[in-house]
Short mmCIF file of C-alpha atoms in Angstrom, two decimals:
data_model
loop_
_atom_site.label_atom_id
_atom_site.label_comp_id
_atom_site.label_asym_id
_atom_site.label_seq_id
_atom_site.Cartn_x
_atom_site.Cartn_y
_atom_site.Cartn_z
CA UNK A 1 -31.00 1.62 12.77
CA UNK A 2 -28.40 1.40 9.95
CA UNK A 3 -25.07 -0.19 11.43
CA UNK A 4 -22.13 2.26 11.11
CA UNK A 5 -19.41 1.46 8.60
CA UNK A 6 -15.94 0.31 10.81
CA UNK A 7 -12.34 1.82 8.72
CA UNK A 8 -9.63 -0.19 9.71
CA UNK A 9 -6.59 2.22 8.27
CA UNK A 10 -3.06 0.76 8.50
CA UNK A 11 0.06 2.74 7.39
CA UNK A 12 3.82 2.23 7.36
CA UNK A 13 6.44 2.56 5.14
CA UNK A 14 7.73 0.32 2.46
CA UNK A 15 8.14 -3.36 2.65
CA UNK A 16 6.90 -3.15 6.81
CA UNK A 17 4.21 -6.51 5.86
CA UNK A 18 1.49 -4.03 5.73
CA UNK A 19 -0.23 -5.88 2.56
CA UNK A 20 0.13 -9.57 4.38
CA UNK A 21 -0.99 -8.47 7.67
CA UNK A 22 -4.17 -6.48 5.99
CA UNK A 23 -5.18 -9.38 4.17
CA UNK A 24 -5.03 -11.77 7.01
CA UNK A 25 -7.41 -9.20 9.47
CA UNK A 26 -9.79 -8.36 6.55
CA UNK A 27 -10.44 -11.95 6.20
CA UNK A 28 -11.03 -12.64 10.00
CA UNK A 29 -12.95 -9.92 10.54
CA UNK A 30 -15.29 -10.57 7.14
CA UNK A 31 -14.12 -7.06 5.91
CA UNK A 32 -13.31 -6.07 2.14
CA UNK A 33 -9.47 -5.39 1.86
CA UNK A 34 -8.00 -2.60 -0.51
CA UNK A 35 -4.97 -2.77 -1.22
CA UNK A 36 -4.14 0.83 -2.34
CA UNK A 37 -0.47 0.72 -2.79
CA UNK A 38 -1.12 -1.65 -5.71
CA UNK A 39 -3.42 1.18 -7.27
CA UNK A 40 -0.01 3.14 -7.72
CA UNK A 41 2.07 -0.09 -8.57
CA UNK A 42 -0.75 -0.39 -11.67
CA UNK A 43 -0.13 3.43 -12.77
CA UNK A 44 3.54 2.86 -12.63
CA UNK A 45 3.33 -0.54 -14.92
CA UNK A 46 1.59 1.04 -17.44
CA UNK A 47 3.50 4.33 -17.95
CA UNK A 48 6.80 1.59 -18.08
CA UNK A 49 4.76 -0.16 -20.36
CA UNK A 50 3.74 3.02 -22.91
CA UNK A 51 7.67 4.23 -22.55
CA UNK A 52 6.22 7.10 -20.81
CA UNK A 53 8.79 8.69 -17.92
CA UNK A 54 7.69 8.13 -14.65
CA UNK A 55 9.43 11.41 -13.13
CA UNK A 56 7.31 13.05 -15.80
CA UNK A 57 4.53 14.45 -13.62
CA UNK A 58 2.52 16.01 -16.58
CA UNK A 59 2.57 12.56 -18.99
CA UNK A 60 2.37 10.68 -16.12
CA UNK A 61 -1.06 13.03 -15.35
CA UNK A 62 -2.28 12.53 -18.70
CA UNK A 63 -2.76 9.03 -18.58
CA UNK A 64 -4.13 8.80 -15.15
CA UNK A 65 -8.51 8.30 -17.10
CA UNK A 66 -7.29 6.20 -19.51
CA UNK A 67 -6.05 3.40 -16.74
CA UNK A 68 -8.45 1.01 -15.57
CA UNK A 69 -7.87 -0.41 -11.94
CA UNK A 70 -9.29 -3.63 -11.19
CA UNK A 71 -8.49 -5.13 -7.53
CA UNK A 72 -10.50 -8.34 -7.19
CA UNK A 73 -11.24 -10.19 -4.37
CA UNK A 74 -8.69 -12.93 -4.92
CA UNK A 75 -6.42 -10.45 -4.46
CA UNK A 76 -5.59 -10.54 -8.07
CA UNK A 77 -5.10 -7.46 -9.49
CA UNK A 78 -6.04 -6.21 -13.19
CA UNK A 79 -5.22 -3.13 -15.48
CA UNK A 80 -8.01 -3.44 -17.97
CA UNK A 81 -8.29 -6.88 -19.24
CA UNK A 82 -4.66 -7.73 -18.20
CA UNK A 83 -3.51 -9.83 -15.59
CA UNK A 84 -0.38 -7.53 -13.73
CA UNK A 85 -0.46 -9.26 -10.19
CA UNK A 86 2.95 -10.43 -10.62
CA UNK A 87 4.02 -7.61 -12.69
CA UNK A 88 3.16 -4.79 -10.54
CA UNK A 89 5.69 -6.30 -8.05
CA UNK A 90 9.23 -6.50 -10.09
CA UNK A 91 12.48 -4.52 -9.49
CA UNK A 92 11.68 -1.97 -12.20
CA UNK A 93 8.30 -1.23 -10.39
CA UNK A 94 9.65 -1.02 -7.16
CA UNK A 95 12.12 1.88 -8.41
CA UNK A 96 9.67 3.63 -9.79
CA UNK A 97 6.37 3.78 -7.90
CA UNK A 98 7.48 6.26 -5.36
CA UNK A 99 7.46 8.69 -7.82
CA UNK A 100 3.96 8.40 -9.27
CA UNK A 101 2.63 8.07 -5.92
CA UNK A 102 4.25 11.94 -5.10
CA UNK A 103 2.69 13.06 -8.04
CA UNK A 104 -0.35 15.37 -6.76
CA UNK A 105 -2.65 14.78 -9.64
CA UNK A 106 -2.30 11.14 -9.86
CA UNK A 107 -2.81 11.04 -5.92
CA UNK A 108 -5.98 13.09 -5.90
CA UNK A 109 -7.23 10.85 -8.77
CA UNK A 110 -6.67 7.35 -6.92
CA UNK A 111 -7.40 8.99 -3.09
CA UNK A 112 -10.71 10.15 -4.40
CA UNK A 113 -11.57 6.24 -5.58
CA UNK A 114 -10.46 4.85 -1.86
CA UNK A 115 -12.53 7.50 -0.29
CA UNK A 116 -15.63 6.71 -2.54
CA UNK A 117 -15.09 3.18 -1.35
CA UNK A 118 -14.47 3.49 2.22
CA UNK A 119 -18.18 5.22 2.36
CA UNK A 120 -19.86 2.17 1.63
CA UNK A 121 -17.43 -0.97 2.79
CA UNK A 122 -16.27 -1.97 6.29
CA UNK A 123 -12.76 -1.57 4.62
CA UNK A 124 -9.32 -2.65 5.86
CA UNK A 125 -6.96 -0.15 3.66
CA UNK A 126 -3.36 -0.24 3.55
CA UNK A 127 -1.06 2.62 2.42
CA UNK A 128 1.04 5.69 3.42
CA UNK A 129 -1.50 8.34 3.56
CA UNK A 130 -4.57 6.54 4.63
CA UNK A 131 -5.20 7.12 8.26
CA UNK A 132 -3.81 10.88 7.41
CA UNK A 133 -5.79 11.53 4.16
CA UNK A 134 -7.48 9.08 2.91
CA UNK A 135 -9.92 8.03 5.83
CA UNK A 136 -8.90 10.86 8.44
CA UNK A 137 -11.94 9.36 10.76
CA UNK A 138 -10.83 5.69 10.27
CA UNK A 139 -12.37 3.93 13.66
CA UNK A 140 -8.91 2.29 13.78
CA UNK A 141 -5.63 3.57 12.39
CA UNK A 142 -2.32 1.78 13.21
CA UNK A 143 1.36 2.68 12.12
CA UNK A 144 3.03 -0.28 10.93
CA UNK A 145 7.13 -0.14 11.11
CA UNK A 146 10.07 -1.99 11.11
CA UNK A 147 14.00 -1.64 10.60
CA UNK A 148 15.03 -1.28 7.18
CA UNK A 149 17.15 -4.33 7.41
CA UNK A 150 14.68 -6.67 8.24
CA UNK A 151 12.24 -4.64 5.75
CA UNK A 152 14.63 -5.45 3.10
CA UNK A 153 15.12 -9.06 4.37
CA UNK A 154 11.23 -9.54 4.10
CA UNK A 155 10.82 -8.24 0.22
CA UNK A 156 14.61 -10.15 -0.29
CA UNK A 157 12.78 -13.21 0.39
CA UNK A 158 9.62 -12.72 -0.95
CA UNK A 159 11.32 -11.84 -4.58
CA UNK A 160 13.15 -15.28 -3.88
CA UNK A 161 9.61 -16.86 -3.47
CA UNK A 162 7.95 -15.54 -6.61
CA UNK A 163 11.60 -15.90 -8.36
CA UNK A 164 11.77 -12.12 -9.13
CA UNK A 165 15.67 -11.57 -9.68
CA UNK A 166 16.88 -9.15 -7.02
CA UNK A 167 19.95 -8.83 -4.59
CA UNK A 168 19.28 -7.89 -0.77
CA UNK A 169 21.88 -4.61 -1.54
CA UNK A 170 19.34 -3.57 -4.21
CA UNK A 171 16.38 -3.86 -1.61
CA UNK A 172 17.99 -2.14 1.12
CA UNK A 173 18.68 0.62 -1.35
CA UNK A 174 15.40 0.64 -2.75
CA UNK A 175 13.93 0.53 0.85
CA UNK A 176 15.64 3.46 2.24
CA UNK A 177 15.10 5.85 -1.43
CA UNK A 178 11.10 4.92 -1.24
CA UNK A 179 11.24 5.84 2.43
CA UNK A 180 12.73 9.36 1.76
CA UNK A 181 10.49 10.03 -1.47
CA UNK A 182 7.40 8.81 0.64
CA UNK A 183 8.43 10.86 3.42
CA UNK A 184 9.32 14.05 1.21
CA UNK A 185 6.85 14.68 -0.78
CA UNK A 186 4.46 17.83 -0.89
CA UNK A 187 0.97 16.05 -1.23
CA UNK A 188 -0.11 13.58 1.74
CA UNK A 189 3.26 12.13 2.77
CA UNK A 190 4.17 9.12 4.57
CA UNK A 191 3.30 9.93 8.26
CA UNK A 192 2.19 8.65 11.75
CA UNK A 193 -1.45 10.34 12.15
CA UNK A 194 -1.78 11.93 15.78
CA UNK A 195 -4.22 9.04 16.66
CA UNK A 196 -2.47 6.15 15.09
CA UNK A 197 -1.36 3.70 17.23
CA UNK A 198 2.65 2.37 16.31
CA UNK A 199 3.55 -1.00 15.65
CA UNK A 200 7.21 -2.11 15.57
CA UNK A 201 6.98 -5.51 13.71
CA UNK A 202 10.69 -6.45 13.35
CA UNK A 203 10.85 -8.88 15.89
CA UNK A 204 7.64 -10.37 15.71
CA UNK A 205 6.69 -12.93 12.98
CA UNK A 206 3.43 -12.70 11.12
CA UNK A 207 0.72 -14.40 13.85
CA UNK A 208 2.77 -12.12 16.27
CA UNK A 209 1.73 -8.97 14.42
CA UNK A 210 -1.74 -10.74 13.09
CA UNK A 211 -2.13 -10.93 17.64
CA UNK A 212 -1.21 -7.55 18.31
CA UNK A 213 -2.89 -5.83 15.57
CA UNK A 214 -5.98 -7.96 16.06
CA UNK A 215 -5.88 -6.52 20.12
CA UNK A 216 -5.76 -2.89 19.04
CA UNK A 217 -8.48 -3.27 16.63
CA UNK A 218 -10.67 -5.21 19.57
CA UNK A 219 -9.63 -2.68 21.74
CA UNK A 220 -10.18 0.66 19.70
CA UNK A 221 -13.91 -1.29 18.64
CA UNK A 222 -14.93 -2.22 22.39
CA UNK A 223 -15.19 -5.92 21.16
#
């Protein structure tokens, strides 16, 4: 008998450790992580990149074939032939992604690739609409959140560690407009699915929120 497929889906809003935390339980529980936020964080790079306005939904739309995705299991991540780990994460990025990842045609084009994938990969998937859209029957879904100050303190000072030039004002402003776009949008906003269990990380540090989330998944599984 073929061994069913376990869908870990975790959702929050931006900057609440999601991609970290992900990582860390793919890798203890053997599973393949996709990190589908970066999927939108390529789109955005390369419409910056071809001077192409990212609240232009139809050019925006237009480009959406010609971009290869590449997420590798390093957790590097490629747009074609090019190397845009570090890329996909500066200032001018973060401004802009929330508004490709509203866009309806670019979402159905990227959702339908995570779906394809989740039907063959015991998958731990990070994102806004995953639990809600994405992977509806996700064995596991969990709602990741935190205060926007102490989101903003946690990209502040990861910027400072990859020496991305940034002010804390400028992420706490950036937190709370992606939060509203994410939130706002028509097609598969940011939400808590019915089922999804909520996690407030702010006052736990990382193996705090690596404990809890690895409980819930035991739990929800029977392990």
């Amino acid at each position: 008998m073929e061994k069913k497929l376990v869908r870990i889906a975790i959702d929050g809003p931006a900057a609440a450790g999601k991609s970290t935390i992900a990582k860390i339980i793919a890798k203890k529980l053997n599973y393949t992580y996709m990190d589908t936020g970066a999927m939108y964080r390529v789109v955005t790079w390369y419409c910056l990149k071809h001077g192409i306005n990212c609240q232009d939904e139809k050019a925006c739309v237009a480009v959406i074939n010609d971009i290869k995705i590449d997420l590798r299991p390093d957790n590097t991540v490629y747009c074609g032939d090019i190397d845009v780990t570090r890329e996909i994460r500066t200032p001018i990025v973060n401004a802009n992604v929330s508004y490709i990842a509203a866009m309806k045609g670019i979402r159905l084009v990227l959702s339908g690739m995570q779906k394809e994938f989740a039907k063959t990969h015991n998958v731990v998937m990070d994102g806004r609409d995953i639990g809600t859209y994405v992977i509806p029957d996700a064995e596991v879904k969990i709602f990741m959140i935190a205060s926007v100050e102490c989101r903003a303190q946690r990209r502040y000072k990861e910027n400072m560690e990859k020496k991305i030039p940034c002010t804390i004002e400028e992420i706490r402003e950036d937190v709370k407009k992606r939060d509203y776009i994410d939130s706002h949008r028509d097609f598969a906003p940011l939400k808590k699915a019915d089922d999804a269990i909520e996690l407030d990380t702010s006052p736990l540090t990382i193996p705090e929120v690596v404990t809890a989330m690895m409980k819930i998944i035991n739990d929800k599984l029977g392990a």
